[in-house]
Coordinates of N, CA and C in Angstrom, one line a residue:
X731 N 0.9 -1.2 0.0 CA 0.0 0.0 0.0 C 0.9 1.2 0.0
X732 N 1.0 1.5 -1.1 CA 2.5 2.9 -0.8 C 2.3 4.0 -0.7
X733 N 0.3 4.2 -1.1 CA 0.2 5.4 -0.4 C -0.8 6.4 -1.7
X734 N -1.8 7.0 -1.6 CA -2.4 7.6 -2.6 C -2.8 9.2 -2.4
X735 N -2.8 9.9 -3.4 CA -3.3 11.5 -3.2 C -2.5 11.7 -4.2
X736 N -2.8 13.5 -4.0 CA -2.2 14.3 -5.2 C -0.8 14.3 -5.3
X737 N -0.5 13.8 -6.0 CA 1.4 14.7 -6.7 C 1.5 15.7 -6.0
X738 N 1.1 16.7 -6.2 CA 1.0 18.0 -5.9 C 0.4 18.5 -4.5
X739 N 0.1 18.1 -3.4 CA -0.4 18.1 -2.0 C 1.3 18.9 -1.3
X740 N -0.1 19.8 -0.8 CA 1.1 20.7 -0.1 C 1.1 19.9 1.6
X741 N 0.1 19.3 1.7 CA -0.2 18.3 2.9 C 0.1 17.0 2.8
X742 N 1.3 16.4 3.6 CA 0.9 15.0 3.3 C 0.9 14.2 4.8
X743 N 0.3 13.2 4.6 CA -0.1 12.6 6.0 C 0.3 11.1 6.0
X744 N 1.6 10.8 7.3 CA 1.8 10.0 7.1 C 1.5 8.8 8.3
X745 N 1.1 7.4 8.6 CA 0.7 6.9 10.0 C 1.7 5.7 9.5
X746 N 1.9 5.2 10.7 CA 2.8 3.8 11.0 C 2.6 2.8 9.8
X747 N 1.5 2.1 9.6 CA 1.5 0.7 8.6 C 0.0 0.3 8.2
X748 N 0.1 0.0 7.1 CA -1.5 -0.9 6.5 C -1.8 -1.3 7.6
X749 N -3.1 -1.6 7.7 CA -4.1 -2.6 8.2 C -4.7 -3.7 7.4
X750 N -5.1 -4.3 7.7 CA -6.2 -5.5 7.5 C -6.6 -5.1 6.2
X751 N -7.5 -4.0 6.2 CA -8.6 -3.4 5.3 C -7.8 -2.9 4.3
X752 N -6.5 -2.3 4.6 CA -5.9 -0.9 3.5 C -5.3 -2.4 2.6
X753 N -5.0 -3.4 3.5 CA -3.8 -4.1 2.8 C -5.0 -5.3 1.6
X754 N -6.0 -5.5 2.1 CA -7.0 -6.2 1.0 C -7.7 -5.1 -0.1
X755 N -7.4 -3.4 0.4 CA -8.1 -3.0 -0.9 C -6.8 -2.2 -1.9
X756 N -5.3 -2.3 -0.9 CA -4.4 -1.9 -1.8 C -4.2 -0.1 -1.6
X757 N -5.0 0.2 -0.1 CA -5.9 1.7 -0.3 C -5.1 2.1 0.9
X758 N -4.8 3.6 1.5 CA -4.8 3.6 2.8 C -5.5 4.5 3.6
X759 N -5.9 3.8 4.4 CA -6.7 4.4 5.6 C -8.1 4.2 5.6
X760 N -8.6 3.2 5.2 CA -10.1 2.8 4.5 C -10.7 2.3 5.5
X761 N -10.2 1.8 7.1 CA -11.4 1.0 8.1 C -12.0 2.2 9.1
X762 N -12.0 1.7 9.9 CA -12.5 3.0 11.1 C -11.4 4.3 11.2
X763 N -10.4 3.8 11.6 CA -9.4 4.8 11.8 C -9.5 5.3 10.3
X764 N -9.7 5.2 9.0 CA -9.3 6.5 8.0 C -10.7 6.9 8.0
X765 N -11.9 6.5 8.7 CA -12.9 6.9 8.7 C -13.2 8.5 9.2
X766 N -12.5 8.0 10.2 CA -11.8 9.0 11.5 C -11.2 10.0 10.7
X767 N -9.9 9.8 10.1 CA -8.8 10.2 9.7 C -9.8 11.5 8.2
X768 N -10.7 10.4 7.6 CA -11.3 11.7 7.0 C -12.2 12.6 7.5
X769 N -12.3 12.5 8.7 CA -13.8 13.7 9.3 C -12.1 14.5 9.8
X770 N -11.3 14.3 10.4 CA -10.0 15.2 10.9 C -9.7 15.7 9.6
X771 N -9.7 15.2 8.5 CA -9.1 16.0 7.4 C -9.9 17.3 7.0
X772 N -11.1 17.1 6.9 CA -12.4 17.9 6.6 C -12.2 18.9 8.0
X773 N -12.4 18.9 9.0 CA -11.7 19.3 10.4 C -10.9 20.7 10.1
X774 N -9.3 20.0 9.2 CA -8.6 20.7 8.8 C -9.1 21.6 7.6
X775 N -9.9 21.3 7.2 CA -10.3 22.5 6.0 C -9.7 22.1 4.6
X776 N -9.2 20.3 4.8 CA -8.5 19.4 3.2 C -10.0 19.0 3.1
X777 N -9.2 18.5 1.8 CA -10.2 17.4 1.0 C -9.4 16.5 1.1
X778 N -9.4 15.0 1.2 CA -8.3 14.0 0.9 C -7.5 13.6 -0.2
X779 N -8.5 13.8 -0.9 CA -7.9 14.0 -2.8 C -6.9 14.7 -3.1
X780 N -6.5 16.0 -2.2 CA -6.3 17.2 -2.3 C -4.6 16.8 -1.1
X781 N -4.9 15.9 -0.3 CA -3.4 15.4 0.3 C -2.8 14.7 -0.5
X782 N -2.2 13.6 -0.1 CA -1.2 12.9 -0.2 C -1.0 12.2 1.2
X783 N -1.3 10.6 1.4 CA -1.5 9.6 2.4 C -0.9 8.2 2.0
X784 N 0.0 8.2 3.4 CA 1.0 6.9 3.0 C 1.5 6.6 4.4
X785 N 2.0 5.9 4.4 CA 2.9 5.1 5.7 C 4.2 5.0 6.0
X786 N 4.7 5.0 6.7 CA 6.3 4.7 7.0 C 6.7 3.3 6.4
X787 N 5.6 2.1 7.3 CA 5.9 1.0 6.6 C 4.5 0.7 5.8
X788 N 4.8 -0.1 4.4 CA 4.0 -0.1 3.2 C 3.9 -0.6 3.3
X789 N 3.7 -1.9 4.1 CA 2.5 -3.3 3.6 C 2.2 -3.8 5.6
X790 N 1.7 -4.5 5.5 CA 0.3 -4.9 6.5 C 1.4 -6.1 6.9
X791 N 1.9 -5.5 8.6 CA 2.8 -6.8 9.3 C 2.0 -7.5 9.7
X792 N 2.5 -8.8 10.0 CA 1.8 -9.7 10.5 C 0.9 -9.9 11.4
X793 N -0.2 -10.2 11.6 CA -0.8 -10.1 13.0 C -1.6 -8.5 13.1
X794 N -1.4 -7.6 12.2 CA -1.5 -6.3 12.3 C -0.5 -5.8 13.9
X795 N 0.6 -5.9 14.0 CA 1.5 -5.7 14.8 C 2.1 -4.3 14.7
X796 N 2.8 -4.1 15.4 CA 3.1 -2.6 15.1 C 5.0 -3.2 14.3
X797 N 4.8 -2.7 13.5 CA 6.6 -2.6 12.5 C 7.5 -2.5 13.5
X798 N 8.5 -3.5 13.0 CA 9.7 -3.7 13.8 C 10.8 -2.4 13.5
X799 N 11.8 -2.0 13.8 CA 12.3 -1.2 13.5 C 13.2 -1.7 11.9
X800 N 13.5 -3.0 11.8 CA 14.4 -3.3 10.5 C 13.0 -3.2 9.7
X801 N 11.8 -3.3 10.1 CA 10.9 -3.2 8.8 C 11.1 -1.7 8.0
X802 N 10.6 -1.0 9.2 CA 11.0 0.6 8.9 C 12.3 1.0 8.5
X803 N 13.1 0.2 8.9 CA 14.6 0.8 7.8 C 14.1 0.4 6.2
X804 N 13.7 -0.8 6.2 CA 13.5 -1.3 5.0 C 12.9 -0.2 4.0
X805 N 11.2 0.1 4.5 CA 10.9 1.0 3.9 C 11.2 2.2 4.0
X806 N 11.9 2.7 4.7 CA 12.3 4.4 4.8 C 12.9 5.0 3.5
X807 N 13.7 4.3 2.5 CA 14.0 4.8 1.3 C 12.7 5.3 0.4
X808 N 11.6 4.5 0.6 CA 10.6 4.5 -0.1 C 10.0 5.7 0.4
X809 N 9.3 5.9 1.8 CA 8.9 7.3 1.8 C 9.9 8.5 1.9
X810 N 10.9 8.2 2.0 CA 11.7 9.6 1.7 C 11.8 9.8 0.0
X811 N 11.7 9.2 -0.9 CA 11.9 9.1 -1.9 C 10.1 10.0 -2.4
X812 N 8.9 9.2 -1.7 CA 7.8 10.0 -1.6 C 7.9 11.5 -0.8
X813 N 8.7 11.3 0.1 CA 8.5 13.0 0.2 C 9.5 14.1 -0.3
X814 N 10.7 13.7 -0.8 CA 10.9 14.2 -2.2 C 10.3 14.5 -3.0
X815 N 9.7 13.7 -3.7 CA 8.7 13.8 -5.0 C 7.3 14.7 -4.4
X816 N 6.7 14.7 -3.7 CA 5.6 15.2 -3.3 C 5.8 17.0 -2.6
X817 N 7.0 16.9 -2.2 CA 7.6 17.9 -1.3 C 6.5 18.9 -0.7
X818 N 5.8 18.6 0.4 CA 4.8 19.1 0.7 C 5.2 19.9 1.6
X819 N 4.6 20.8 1.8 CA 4.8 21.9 3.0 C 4.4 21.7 4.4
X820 N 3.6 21.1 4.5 CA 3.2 20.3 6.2 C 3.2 18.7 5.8
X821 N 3.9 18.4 6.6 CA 3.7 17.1 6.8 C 2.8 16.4 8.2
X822 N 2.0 15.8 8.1 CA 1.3 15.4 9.4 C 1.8 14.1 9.8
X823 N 2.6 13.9 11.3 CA 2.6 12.6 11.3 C 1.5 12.1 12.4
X824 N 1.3 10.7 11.6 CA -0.4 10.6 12.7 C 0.8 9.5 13.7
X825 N 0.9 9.9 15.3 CA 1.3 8.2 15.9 C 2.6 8.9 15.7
X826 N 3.2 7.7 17.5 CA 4.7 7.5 17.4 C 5.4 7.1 16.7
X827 N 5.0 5.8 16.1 CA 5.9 5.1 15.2 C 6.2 6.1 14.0
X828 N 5.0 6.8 13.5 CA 5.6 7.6 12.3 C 6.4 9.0 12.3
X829 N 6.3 9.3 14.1 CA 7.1 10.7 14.7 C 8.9 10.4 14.6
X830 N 8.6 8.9 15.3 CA 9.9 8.7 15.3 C 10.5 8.6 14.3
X831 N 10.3 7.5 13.4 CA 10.7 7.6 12.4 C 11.2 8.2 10.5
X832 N 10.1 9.2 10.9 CA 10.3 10.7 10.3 C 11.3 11.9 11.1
X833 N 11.2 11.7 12.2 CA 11.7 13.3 13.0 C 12.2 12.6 13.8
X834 N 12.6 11.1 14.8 CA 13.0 11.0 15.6 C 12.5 11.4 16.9
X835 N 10.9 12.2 16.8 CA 10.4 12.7 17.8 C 9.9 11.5 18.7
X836 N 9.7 11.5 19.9 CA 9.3 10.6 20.9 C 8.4 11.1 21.8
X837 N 7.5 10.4 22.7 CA 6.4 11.5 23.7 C 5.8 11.7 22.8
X838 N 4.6 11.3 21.8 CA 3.8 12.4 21.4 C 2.7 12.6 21.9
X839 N 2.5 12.2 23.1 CA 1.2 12.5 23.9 C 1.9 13.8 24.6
X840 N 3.2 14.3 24.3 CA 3.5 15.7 24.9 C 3.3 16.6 24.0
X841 N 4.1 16.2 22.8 CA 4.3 17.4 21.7 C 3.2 17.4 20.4
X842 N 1.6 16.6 20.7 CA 0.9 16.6 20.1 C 0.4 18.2 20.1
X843 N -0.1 17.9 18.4 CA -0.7 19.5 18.3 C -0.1 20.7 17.9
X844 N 1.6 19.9 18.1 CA 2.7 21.1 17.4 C 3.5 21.0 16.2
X845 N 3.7 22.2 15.8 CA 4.8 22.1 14.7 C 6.1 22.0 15.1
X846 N 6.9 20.9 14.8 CA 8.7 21.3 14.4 C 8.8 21.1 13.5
X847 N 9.7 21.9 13.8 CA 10.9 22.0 12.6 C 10.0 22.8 11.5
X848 N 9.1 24.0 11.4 CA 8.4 24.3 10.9 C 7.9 23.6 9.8
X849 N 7.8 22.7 9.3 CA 6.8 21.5 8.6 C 6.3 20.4 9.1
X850 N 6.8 19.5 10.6 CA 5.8 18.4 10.7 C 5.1 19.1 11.9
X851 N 3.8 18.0 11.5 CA 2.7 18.5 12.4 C 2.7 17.2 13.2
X852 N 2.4 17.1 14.7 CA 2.3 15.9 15.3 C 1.2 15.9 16.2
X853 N 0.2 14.7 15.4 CA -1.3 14.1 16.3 C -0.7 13.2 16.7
X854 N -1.8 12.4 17.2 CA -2.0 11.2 18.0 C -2.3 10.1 16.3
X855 N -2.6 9.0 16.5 CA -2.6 8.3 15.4 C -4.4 7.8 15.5
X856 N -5.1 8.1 14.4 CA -6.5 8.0 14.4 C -6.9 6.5 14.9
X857 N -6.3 5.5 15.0 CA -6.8 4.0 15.8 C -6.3 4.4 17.3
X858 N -5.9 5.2 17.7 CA -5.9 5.7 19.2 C -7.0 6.1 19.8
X859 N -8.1 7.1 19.2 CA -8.9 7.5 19.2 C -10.0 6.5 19.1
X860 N -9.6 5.7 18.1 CA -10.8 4.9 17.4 C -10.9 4.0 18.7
X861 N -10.0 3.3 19.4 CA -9.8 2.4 20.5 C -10.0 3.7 21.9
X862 N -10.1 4.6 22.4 CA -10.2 5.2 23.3 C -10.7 6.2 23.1
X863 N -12.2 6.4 23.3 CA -12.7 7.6 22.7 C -12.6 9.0 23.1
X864 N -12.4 8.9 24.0 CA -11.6 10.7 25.1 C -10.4 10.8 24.0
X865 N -9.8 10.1 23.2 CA -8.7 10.5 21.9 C -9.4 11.0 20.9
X866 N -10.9 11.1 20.6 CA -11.4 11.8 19.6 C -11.0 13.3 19.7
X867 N -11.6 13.7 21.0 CA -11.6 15.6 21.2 C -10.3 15.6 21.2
X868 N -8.6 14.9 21.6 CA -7.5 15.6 21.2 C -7.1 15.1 20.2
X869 N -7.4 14.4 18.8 CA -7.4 14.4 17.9 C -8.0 15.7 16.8
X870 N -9.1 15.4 17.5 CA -9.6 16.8 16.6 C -9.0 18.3 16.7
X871 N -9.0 18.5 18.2 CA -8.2 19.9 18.8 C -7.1 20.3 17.8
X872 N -6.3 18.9 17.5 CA -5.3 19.0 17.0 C -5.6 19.4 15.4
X873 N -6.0 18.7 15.0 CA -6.1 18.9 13.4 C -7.3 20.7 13.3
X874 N -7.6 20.9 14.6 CA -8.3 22.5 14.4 C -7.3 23.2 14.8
X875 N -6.3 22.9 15.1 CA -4.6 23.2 14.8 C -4.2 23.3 13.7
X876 N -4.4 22.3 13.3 CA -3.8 22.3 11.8 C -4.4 23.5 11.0
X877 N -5.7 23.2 10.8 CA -6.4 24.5 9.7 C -5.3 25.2 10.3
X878 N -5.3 26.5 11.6 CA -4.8 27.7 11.1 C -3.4 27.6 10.9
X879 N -2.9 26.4 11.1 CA -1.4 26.5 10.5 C -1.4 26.4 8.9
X880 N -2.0 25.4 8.5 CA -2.3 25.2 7.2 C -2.6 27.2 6.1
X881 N -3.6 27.3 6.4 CA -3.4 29.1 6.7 C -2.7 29.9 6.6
X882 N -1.6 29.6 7.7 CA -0.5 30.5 7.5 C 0.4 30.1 6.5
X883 N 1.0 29.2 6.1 CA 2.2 28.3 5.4 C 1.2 27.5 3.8
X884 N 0.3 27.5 3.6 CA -0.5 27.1 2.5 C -0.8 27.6 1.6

């Protein structure tokens, strides 16, 4: 699943790994969580057509597990190679796994909600929410973040 949207997305959004659902339709973010993931996009004041959505790791680990770290080396050529080609101006990473290994950030239950490094943006990861529903309102908070940064920098 390597990930779909516009070429041209000044936003791109990236979360840890397929699921179940993304990896049988080839799609990403298609079960509950991108269900989620599109009412936060709309939230933000996108259209999803209008991003660019992919993952750190591209295919659906075993067991739906969270990616090992040699998985993520594996694929890391691959989305850096997509965010070259796409070169978007905000990057959203949804979730630790894709903080870390985009930015190395860690804690994002601290530094949710903020920009570094003036391009990435860092939520919570939409199957957080979807499993704990008190993660809906700081999911959203966050991406009503987003709009006015989007705003400034878009």
């Amino acid at each position: 699943v390597p990930g779909e949207g516009s070429p041209e997305a000044q936003v791109m959004i990236i979360g840890q790994a397929p699921g179940r659902n993304e990896d049988m339709l080839l799609r990403p973010f298609v079960g509950a969580s991108g269900k989620l993931l599109d009412e936060m996009i709309r939230v933000a004041g996108l259209k999803r057509e209008k991003t660019y959505i992919t993952s750190v790791v591209q295919f659906f680990p075993p067991k739906n597990r969270q990616p090992t770290d040699h998985e993520i080396a594996i694929c890391k050529p691959f989305l850096e190679k997509q965010l070259d080609i796409i070169s978007p101006k905000i990057v959203v990473l949804l979730g630790s796994i894709a903080a870390k290994a985009v930015i190395g950030a860690t804690e994002i239950m601290k530094h949710h909600g903020e920009l570094v490094e003036d391009k990435y943006f860092l939520t919570i990861h939409p199957s957080a929410a979807v499993r704990l529903k008190k993660n809906v309102a700081v999911i959203r908070q966050d991406f009503e973040k987003l709009k006015e940064i989007i705003k400034e920098k878009v």
